[in-house]
CSV table of C-alpha atoms in Angstrom, one decimal:
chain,number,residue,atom,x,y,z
A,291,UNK,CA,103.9,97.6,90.9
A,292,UNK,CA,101.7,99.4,88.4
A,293,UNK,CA,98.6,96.7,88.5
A,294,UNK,CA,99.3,97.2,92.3
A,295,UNK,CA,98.5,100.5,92.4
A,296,UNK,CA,95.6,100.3,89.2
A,297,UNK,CA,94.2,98.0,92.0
A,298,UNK,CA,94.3,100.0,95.3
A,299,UNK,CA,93.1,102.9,93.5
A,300,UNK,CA,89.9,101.0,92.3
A,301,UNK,CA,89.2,99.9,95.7
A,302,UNK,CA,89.5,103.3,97.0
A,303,UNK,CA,86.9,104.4,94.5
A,304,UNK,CA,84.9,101.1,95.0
A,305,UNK,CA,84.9,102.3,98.7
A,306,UNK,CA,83.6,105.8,97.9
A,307,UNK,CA,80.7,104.6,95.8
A,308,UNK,CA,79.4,102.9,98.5
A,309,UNK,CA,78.1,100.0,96.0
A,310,UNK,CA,77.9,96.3,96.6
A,311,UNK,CA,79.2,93.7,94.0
A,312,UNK,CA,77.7,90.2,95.2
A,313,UNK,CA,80.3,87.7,95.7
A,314,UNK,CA,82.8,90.9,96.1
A,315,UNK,CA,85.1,91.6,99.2
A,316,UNK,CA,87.2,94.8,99.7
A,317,UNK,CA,89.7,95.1,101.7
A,318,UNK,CA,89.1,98.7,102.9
A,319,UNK,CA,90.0,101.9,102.2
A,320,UNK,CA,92.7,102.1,105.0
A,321,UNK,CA,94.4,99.5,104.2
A,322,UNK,CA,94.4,100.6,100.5
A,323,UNK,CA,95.8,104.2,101.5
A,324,UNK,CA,98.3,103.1,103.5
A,325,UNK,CA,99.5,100.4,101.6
A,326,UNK,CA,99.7,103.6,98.5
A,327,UNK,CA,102.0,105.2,101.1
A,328,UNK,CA,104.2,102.1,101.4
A,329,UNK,CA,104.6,102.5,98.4
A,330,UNK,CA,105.5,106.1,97.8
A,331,UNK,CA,107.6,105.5,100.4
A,332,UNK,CA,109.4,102.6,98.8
A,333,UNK,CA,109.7,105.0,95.3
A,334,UNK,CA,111.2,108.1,97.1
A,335,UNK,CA,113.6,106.3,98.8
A,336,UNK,CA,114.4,104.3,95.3
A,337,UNK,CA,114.4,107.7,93.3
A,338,UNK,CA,116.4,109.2,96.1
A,339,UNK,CA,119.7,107.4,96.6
A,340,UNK,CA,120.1,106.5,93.1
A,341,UNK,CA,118.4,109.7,91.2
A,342,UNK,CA,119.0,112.6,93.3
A,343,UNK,CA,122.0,111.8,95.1
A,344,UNK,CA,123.1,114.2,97.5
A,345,UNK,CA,124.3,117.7,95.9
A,346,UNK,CA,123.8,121.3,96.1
A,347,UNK,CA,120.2,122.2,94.8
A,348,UNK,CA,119.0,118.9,94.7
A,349,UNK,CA,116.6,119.1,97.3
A,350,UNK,CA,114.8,121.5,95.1
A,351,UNK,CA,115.1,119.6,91.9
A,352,UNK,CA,113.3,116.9,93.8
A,353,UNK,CA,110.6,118.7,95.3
A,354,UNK,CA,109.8,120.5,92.1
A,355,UNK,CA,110.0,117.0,90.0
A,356,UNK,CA,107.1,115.5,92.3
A,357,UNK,CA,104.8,119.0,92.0
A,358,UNK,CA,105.4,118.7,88.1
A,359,UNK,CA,103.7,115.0,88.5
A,360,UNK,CA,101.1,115.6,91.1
A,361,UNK,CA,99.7,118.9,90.2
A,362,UNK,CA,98.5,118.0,86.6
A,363,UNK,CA,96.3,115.1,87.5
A,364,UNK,CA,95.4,116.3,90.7
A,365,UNK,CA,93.5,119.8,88.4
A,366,UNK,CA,92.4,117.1,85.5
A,367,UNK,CA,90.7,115.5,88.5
A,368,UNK,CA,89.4,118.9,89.8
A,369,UNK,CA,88.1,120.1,86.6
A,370,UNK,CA,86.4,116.8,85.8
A,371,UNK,CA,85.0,117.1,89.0
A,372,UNK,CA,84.1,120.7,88.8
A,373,UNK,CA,82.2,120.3,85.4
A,374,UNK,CA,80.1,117.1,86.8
A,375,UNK,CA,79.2,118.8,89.3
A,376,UNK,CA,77.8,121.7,87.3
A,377,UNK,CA,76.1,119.1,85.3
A,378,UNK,CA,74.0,118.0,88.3
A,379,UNK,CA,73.1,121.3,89.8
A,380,UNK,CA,71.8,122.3,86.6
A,381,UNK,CA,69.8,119.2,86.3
A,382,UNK,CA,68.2,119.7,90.1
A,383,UNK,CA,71.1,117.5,92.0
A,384,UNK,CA,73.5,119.3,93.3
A,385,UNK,CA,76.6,117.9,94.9
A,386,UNK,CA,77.8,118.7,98.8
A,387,UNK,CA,80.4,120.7,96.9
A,388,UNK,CA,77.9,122.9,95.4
A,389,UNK,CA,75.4,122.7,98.0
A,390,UNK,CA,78.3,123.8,101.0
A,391,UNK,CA,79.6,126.9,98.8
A,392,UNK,CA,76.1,128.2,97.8
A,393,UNK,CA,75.4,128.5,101.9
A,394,UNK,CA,73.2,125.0,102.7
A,395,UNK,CA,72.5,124.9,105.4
A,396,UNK,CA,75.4,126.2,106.7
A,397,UNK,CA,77.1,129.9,105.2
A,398,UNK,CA,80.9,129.6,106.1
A,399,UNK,CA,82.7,132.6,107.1
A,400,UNK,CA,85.5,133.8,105.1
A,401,UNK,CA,88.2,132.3,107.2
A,402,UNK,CA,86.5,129.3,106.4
A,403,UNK,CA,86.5,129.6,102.4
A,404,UNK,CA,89.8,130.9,102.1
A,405,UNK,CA,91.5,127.8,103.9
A,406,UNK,CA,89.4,125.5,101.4
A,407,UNK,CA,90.4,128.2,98.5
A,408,UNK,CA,94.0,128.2,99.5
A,409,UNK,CA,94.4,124.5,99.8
A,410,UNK,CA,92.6,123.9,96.1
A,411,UNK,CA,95.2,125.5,94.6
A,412,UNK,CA,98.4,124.2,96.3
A,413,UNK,CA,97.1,120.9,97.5
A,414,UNK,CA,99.1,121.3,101.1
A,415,UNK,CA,96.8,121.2,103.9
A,416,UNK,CA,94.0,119.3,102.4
A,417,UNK,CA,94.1,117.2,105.3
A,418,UNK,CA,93.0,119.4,108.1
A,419,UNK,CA,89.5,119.3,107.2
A,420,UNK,CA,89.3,116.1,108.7
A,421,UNK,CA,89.9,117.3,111.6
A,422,UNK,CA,87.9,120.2,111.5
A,423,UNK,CA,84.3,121.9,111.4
A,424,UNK,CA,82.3,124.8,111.1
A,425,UNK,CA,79.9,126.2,113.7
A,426,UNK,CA,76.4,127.5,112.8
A,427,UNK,CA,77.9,131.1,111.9
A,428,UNK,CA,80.2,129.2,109.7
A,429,UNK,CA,83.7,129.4,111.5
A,430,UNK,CA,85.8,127.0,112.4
A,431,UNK,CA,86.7,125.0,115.1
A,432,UNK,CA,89.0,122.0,115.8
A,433,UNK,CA,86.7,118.5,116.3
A,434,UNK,CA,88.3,114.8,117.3
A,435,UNK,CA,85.7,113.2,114.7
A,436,UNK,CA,84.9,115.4,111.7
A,437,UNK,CA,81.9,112.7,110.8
A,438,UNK,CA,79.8,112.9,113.8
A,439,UNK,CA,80.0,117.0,113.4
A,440,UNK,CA,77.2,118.8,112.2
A,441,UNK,CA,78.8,120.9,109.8
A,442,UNK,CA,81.8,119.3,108.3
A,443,UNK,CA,84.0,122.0,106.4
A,444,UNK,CA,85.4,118.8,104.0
A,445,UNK,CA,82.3,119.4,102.2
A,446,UNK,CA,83.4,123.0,100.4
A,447,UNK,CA,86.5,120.4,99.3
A,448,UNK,CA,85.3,119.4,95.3
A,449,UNK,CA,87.7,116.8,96.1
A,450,UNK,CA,88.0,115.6,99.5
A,451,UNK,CA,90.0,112.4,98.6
A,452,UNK,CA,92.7,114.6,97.6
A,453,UNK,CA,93.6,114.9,101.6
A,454,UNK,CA,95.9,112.1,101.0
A,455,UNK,CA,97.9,114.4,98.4
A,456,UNK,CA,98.4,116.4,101.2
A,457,UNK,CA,100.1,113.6,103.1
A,458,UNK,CA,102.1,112.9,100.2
A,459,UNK,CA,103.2,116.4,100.1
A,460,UNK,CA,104.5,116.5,103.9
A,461,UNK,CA,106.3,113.2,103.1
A,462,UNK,CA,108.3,114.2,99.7
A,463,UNK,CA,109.0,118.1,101.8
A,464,UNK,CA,111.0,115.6,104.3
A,465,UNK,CA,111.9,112.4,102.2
A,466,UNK,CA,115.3,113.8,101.7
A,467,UNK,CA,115.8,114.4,105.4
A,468,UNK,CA,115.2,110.5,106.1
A,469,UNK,CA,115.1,108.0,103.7
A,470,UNK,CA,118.7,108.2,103.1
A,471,UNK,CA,119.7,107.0,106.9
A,472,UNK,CA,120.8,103.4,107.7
A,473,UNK,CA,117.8,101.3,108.7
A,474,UNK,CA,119.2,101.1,112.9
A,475,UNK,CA,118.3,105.2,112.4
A,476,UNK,CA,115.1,104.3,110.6
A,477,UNK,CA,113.2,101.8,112.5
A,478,UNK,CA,112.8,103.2,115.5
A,479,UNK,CA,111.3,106.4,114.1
A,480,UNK,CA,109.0,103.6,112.5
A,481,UNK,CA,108.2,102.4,116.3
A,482,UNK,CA,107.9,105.5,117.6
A,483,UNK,CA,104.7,106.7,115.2
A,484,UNK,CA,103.2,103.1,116.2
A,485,UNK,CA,103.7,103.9,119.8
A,486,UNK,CA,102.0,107.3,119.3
A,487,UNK,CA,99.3,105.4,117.3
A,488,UNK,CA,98.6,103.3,120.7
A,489,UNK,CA,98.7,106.8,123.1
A,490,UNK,CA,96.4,108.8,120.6
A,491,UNK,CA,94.3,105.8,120.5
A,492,UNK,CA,94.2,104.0,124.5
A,493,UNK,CA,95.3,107.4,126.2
A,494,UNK,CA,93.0,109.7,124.4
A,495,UNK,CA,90.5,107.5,123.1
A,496,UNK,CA,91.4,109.0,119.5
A,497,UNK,CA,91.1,105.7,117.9
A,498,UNK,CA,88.1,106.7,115.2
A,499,UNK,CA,88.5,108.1,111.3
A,500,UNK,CA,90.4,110.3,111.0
A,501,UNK,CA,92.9,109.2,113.9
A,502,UNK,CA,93.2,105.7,112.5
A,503,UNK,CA,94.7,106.8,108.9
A,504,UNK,CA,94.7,110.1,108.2
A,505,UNK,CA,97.2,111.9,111.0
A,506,UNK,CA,100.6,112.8,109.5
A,507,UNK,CA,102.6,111.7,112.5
A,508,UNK,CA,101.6,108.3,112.7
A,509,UNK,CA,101.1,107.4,108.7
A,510,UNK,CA,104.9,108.5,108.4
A,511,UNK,CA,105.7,104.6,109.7
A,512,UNK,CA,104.2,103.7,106.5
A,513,UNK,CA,106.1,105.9,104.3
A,514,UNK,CA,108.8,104.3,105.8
A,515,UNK,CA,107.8,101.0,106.1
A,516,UNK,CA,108.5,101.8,101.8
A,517,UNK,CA,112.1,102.3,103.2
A,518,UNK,CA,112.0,99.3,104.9
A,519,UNK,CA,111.6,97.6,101.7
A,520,UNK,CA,113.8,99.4,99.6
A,521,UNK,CA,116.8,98.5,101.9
A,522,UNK,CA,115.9,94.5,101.8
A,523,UNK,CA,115.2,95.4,97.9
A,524,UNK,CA,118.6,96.5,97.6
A,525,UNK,CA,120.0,94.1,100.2
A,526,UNK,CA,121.7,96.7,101.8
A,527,UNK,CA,120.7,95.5,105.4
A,528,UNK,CA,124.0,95.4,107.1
A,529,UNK,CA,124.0,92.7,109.6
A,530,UNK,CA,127.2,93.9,111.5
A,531,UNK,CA,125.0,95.4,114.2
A,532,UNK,CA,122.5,92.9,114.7
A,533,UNK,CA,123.8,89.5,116.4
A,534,UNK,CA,122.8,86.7,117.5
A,535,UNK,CA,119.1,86.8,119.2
A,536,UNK,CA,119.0,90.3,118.3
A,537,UNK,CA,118.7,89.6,114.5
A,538,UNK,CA,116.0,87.3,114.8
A,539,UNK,CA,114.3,89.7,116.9
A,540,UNK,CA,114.5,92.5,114.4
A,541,UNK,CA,113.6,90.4,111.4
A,542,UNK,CA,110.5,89.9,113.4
A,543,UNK,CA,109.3,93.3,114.5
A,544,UNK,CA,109.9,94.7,111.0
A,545,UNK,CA,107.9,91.7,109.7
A,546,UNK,CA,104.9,92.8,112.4
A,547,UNK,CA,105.3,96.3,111.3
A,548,UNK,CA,104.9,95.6,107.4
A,549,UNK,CA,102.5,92.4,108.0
A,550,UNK,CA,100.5,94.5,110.4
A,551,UNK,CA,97.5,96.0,108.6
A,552,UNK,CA,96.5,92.7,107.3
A,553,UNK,CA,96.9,90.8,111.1
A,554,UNK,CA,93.4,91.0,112.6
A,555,UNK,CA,94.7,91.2,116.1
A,556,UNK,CA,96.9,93.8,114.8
A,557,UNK,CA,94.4,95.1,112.5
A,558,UNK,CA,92.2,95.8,116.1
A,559,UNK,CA,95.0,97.4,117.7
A,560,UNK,CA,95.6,99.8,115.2
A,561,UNK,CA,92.0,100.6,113.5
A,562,UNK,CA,88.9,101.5,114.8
């Protein structure tokens, strides 16, 4: 599971280099995220009902466990980031980082550099500048596709990647809450964020970044498509109350669901 995630992560950064091997294919970026919160999924649920079993403080014991392994890499990765990027200022090259907080082109109001201040330090809410952007007088405002803004607020992020963190963080704050349940309480939460996928995407035309991978709602079917797993891991499906046709139908729609990123007919359902 380890070389899984070593390789997921190097696509990811292969992505965001925006280099070309020759004779090199990448899967994509979504697909690499969302297959990372398969399996986080899979681990919390894992770590869940056989670490943390139900108790009283527990809940808190978990939550501070995953901030005690997030946080540190998460300010190695700032501060490595941080000194880089003083490197190449100094040298006549300054990053969007440096070039958003120093005013160019655009001077964001304080609003504005507090939200990005406030999520550097905790990490939660690193997502919503995806889905937001800043005016000419610097303040904010709510936008359906952060890349075709003129004045994206992601760049005062030093470290916009991190938005997935933020995901992370919403999943482990509820984790406890849902992973525990039988999979017949499970898999139709799993269809309903795939239906809400199709509405955002056919009903509001919301079907471009940062609506195809980034919106809380509708990546929580992959965190628990990690469930999913862990339950056939375990082999605690219980059959008693699927029968008949009704099994094989089941069987089916969870194989869709876990196969689907990697269907292209699927894959054009659900992406842009």
């Amino acid at each position: 599971m380890g070389l899984i995630r070593l390789i997921l992560a190097l696509t990811v950064v292969y992505g965001h280099l925006h280099i070309y091997i020759p004779g090199f294919k990448s899967f994509g970026n979504e697909v690499a995220v969302q297959t990372f919160f398969v399996i986080s999924g899979f681990y919390m649920t894992l770590v869940l009902n056989e670490k943390y079993l139900p108790k009283p403080g527990i809940y808190w014991a978990f939550i501070k466990n995953r901030i005690l392994r997030l946080y540190p890499s998460y300010a190695v990765v700032c501060v490595v980031s941080l000194v880089i990027g003083l490197i190449l200022a100094s040298n006549g090259h300054p990053t969007e980082f440096f070039k958003a907080w120093s005013g160019d082109p655009v001077t964001a109001n304080f609003g504005t550099k507090a939200l990005a201040a406030i999520t550097h330090f905790t990490i939660i809410g690193q997502d919503l500048p995806l889905f937001m952007a800043q005016d000419a007088g610097g303040a904010m405002y709510w936008t359906a596709n952060f890349q075709q803004a003129p004045y994206g607020i992601w760049k005062l992020w030093i470290n916009p990647p991190a938005w997935s963190l933020g995901l992370e963080l919403m999943f482990y704050s509820i984790a406890p809450f849902l992973v525990r349940r039988s999979l017949k309480q499970v898999v139709p939460i799993i269809l309903a964020c795939y239906l809400l996928r199709m509405v955002i995407k056919y009903y509001f035309h919301l079907g471009d970044d940062p609506w195809s991978y980034r919106f809380f709602p509708t990546e929580l079917s992959s965190f628990l498509l990690g469930t999913v797993a862990y339950h056939i891991y375990k082999k605690k499906v219980n059959m008693e109350w699927i029968k008949g046709k009704e099994s094989a139908i089941i069987a089916a729609g969870i194989a869709a669901l876990m196969l689907a990123p990697y269907i292209p007919h699927f894959k054009a359902l659900f992406y842009p």
